[in-house]
Coordinates of C-alpha atoms and ligand atoms in Angstrom, one line a residue:
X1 CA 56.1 -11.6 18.1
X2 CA 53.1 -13.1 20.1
X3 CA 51.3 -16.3 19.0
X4 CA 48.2 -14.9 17.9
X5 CA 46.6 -18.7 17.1
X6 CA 43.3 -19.0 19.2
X7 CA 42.6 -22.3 21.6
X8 CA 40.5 -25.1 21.6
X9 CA 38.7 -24.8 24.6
X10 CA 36.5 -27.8 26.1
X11 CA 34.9 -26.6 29.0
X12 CA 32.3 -29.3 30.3
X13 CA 30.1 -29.1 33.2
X14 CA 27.7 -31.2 34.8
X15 CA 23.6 -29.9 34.4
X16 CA 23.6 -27.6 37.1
X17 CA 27.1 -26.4 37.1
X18 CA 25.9 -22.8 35.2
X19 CA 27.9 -23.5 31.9
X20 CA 25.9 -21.0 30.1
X21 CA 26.2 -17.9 32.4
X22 CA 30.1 -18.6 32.5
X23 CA 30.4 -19.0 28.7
X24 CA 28.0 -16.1 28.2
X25 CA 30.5 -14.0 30.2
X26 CA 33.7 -15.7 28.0
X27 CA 31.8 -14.7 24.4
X28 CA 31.0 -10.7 26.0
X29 CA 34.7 -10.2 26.1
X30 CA 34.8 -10.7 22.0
X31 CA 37.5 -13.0 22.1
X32 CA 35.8 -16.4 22.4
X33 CA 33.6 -18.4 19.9
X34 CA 30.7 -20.6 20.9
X35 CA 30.4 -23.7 18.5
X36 CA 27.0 -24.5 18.5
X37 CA 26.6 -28.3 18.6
X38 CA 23.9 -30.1 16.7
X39 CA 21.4 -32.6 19.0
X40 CA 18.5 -34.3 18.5
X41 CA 17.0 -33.1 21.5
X42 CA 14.0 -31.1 21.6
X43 CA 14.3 -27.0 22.6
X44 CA 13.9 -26.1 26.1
X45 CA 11.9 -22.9 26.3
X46 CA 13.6 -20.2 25.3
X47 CA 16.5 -21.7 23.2
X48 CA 16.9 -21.3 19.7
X49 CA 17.4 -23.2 17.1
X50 CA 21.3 -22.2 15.5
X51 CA 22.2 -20.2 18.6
X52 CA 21.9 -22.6 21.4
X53 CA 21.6 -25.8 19.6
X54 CA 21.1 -26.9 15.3
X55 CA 18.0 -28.9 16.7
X56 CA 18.1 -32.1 14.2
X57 CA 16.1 -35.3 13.7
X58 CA 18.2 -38.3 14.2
X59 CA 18.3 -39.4 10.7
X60 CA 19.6 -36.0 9.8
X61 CA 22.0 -36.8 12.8
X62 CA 23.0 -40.2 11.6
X63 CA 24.0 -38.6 8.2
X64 CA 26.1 -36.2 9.4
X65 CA 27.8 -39.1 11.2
X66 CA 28.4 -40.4 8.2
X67 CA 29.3 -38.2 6.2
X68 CA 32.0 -36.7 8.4
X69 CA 30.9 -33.5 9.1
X70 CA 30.9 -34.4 13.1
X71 CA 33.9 -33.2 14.7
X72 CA 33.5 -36.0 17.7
X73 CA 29.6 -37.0 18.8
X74 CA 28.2 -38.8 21.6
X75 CA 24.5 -40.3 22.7
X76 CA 23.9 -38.2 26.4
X77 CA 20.9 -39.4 27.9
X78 CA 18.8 -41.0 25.1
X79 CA 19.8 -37.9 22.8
X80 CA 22.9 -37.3 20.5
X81 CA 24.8 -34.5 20.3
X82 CA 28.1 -33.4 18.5
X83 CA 30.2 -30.5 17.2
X84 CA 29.8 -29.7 13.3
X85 CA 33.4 -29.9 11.9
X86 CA 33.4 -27.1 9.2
X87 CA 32.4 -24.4 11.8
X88 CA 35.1 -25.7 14.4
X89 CA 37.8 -25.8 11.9
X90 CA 36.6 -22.0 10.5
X91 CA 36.8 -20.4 14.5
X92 CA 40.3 -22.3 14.8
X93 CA 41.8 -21.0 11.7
X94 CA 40.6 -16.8 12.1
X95 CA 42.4 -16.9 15.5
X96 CA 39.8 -16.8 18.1
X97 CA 39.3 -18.8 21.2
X98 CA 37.0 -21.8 20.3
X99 CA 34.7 -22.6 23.2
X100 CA 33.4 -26.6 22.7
X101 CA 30.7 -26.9 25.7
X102 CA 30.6 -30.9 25.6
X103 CA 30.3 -33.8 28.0
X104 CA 33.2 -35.6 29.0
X105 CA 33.1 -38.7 26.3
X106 CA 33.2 -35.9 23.8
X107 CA 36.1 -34.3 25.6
X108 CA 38.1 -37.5 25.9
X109 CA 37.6 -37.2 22.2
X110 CA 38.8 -34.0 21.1
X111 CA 42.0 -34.6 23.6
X112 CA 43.0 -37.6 21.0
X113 CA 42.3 -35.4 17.8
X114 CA 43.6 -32.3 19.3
X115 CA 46.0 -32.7 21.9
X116 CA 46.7 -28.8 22.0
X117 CA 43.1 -28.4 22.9
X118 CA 42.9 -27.5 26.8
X119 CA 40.1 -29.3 29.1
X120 CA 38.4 -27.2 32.0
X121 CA 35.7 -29.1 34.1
X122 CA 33.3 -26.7 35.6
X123 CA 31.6 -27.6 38.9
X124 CA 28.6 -26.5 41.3
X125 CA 30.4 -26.3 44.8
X126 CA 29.1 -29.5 45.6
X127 CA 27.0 -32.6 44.7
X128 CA 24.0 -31.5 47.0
X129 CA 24.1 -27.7 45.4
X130 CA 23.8 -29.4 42.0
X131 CA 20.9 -31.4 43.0
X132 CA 18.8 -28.2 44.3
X133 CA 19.8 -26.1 41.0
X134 CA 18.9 -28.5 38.9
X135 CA 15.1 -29.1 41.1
X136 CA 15.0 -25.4 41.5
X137 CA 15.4 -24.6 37.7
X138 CA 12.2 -26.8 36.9
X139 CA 12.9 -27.5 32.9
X140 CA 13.5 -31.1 33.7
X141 CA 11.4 -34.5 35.1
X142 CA 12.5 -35.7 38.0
X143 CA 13.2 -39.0 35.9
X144 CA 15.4 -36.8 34.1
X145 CA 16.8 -34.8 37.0
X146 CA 17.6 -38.4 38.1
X147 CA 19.2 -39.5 35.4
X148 CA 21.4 -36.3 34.7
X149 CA 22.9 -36.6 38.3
X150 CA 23.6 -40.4 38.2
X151 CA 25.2 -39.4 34.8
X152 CA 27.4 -36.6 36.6
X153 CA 28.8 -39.4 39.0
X154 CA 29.7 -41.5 36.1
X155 CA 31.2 -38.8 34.2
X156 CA 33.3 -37.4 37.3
X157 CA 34.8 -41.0 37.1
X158 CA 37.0 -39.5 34.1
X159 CA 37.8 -36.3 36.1
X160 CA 41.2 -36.9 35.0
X161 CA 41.4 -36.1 31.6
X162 CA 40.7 -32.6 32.3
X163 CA 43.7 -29.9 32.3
X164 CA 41.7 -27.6 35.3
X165 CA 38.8 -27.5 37.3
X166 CA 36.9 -24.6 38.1
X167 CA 34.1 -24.5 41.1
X168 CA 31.2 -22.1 40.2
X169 CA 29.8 -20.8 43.2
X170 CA 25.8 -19.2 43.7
X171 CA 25.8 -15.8 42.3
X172 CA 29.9 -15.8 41.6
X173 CA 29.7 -16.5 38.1
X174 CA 32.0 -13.8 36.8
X175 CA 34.4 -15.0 39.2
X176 CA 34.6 -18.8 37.4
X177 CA 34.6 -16.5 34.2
X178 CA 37.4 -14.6 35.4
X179 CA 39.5 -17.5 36.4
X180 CA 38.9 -20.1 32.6
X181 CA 40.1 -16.0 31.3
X182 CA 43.6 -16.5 33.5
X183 CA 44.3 -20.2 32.1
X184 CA 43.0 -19.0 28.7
X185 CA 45.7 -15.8 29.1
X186 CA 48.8 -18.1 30.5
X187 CA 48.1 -21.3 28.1
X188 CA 48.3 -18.9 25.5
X189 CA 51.5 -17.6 27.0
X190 CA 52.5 -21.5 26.7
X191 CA 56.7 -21.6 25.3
X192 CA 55.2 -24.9 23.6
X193 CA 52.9 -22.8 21.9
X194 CA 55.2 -20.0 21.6
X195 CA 57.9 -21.7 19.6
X196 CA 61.1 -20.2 18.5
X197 CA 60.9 -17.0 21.1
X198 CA 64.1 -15.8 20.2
X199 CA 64.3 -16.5 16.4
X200 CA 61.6 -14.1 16.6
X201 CA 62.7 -11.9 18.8
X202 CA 65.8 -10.8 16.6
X203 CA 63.8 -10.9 13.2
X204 CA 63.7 -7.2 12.0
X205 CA 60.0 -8.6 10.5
X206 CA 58.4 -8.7 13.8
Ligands
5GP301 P1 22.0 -30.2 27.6 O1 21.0 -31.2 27.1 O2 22.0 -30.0 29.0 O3 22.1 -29.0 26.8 O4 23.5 -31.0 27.3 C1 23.7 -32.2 27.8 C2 25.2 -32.5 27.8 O5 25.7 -32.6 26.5 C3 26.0 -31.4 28.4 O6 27.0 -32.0 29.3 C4 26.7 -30.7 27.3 O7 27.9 -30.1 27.6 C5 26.8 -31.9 26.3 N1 27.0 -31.5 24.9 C6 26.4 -30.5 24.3 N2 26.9 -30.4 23.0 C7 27.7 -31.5 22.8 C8 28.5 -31.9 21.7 O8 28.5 -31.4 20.6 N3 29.3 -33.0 21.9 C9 29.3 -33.7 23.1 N4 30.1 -34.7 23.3 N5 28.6 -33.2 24.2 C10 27.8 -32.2 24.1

């Protein structure tokens, strides 16, 4: 019988690099969960509070740290930010794909808790593409456009860590969808996660 346990799926992405069109097309399909991180950063227009983000004061943050409800956290340009524990743990254990959109301090993180969990970095085509989204989508300063691509060439320092990388190309979204589906499809098809095949196979409990 198939494995039917969901994955931990880290995908991170750079500002710019259309995370939330690609996820957006992973939670249509029905088989992926979003775990909405907490921050203290304030809404950009249009998001809302429990769907994008749990928008929280940084004491609120702080206790949380402390009281170990934070899955892994990290401070991302002057901000914190950091998946809630319970609501992970929940997704994990009911079998669905659990999508953790998180930087790549975050991800180093939940490699060393989780090492099951599989890492996808998802790029713009290139460095200068990123810079025009990211002008071209206006929610930002330029002091924070400027610090959000010196952090992406920090961050790409650690490319490493990640399992795949997927390029999202202008107006090819579904296509980057398409492929994070494929590596979702054959990790799950893992023999490492797929342990005793044959056991199974001759049960008569299938
Ligand atoms: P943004 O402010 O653009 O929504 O997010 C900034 C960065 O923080 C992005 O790279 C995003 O993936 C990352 N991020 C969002 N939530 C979390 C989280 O819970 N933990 C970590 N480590 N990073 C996060």
């Amino acid at each position: 019988m198939e494995n039917k346990k969901g994955l931990m799926l880290v995908i991170s992405g750079p500002a710019g690099s259309g995370k939330g069109t690609v996820n957006n097309h992973l939670l249509e399909t029905g088989d992926f969960v979003y775990s909405v991180s907490a921050t203290t950063r304030p809404p950009r227009p249009g998001e809302i509070n429990g769907k994008n983000y749990h928008f929280i004061t940084r004491e609120e943050f702080e206790k949380r740290i402390k009281s170990g409800d934070m899955l892994e956290y990290t401070e991302y340009c002057t901000n914190l930010y950091g998946t809630p524990k319970k609501e992970a743990e929940e997704v994990l254990a009911s079998g669905k794909n659990l999508i953790l959109e998180i930087e790549v301090e975050g991800a180093a993180n939940v490699k060393a808790k989780y090492p099951d969990a599989v890492l996808i970095l998802l790029l713009p085509p290139s460095f200068e593409i990123q810079e025009q989204r990211l002008r071209n989508r206006g929610t930002e300063t330029e002091e924070k456009i400027l610090l959000r691509l010196a952090r992406t060439k920090e961050e790409l320092k650690s490319s490493d860590i990640y399992d795949y990388v997927v390029y999202n190309h202008d107006g090819r979204d579904t296509e980057a969808a398409e492929q994070i589906m494929s590596i979702v499809n054959s990790e799950r098809c893992a023999l490492k996660r797929n342990p005793n095949v044959a056991k199974l196979y001759f049960s008569k409990n299938k």
